[in-house]
Amino acid sequence: IDMDPAPIKAPADGYVTRRQEGLQPGLKPDDVAWGEQCLMLGPSLRELMPKTEEVPVDVVVIPDKTLKQWNKNVGDRVSTGDVVAVMNLKDGATEDVTAPKDGVVAQKSEIKPGDKMEKVCNVAYTDTCVLATIGDKLTPLLVKHGGSVVKVPNWGESNLRFVEYTVELGDDVESGDAVAVMVDPAGNNITADAPSAGTVEKRLESLQYDMYLDKVLQTDAIAT
């Protein structure tokens, strides 16, 4: 095994905007990362968003507010003005945080009721924190290096509705095993099958029964 250090060089001028903080000496990048990225560079200190076919909009609040409750989950459809969450203010009052656009809740921050927003943002670089992201579709799955994707058959033109996953995270599958069940417009059950033997690592947990997959997925990946 070649243990000589191999430097990773910046591909362009800019600022380091993100790092894989879990990457420690002795670990391989794919031990902690989904994909092959170790860090990200940008022309400014603003965080970079993944490039997709749509432009998601962040739901932002100031850092000194505390989450009281979530009103929406990832995968929920929202209209402009719908309450996504309720925040507690310093003076004891509450404030509704609303969706800035119609769409789907694509991401939520990891804070829980009782947590201050400053827990999930760097107050040294920003005066607002991202509470959630509203997009036209769900955030796509990232595939771990060396893994494979379970694909929705004929995605984009099949008009399939989601029914359920038939496997749990950590389950071992063989090539051809059904991973998820969908139904087509004629009422026939269609399955998304494992392309190879392996272990189920990720699912789109925000998928809900009867969702039209062509409308909410950005890619054909339904599991990895």
mmCIF file of C-alpha atoms in Angstrom, residues 10 19 27 83 96 107 113 128 134 145 152 162 167 174 180 182 189 221 224:
data_model
loop_
_atom_site.group_PDB
_atom_site.id
_atom_site.type_symbol
_atom_site.label_atom_id
_atom_site.label_comp_id
_atom_site.label_asym_id
_atom_site.label_seq_id
_atom_site.Cartn_x
_atom_site.Cartn_y
_atom_site.Cartn_z
ATOM 1 C CA ALA A 10 -7.106 23.588 -5.844
ATOM 2 C CA ARG A 19 -14.781 20.732 3.934
ATOM 3 C CA LEU A 27 -9.511 7.609 6.988
ATOM 4 C CA VAL A 83 -46.109 27.910 7.695
ATOM 5 C CA ASP A 96 -44.315 31.847 11.897
ATOM 6 C CA GLN A 107 -34.309 19.929 2.700
ATOM 7 C CA PRO A 113 -37.394 21.972 18.910
ATOM 8 C CA THR A 128 -29.105 34.615 8.593
ATOM 9 C CA ILE A 134 -38.080 24.892 -1.017
ATOM 10 C CA HIS A 145 -18.034 5.961 -4.314
ATOM 11 C CA VAL A 152 -37.144 4.198 -11.374
ATOM 12 C CA PHE A 162 -44.883 5.697 -5.297
ATOM 13 C CA VAL A 167 -36.334 -3.080 1.953
ATOM 14 C CA GLU A 174 -29.311 -9.706 -4.645
ATOM 15 C CA ALA A 180 -39.431 -0.233 -4.152
ATOM 16 C CA MET A 182 -44.798 1.823 -7.722
ATOM 17 C CA ASN A 189 -47.467 -2.744 -9.816
ATOM 18 C CA ALA A 221 -32.373 7.386 -8.379
ATOM 19 C CA THR A 224 -28.478 3.322 -3.466
#
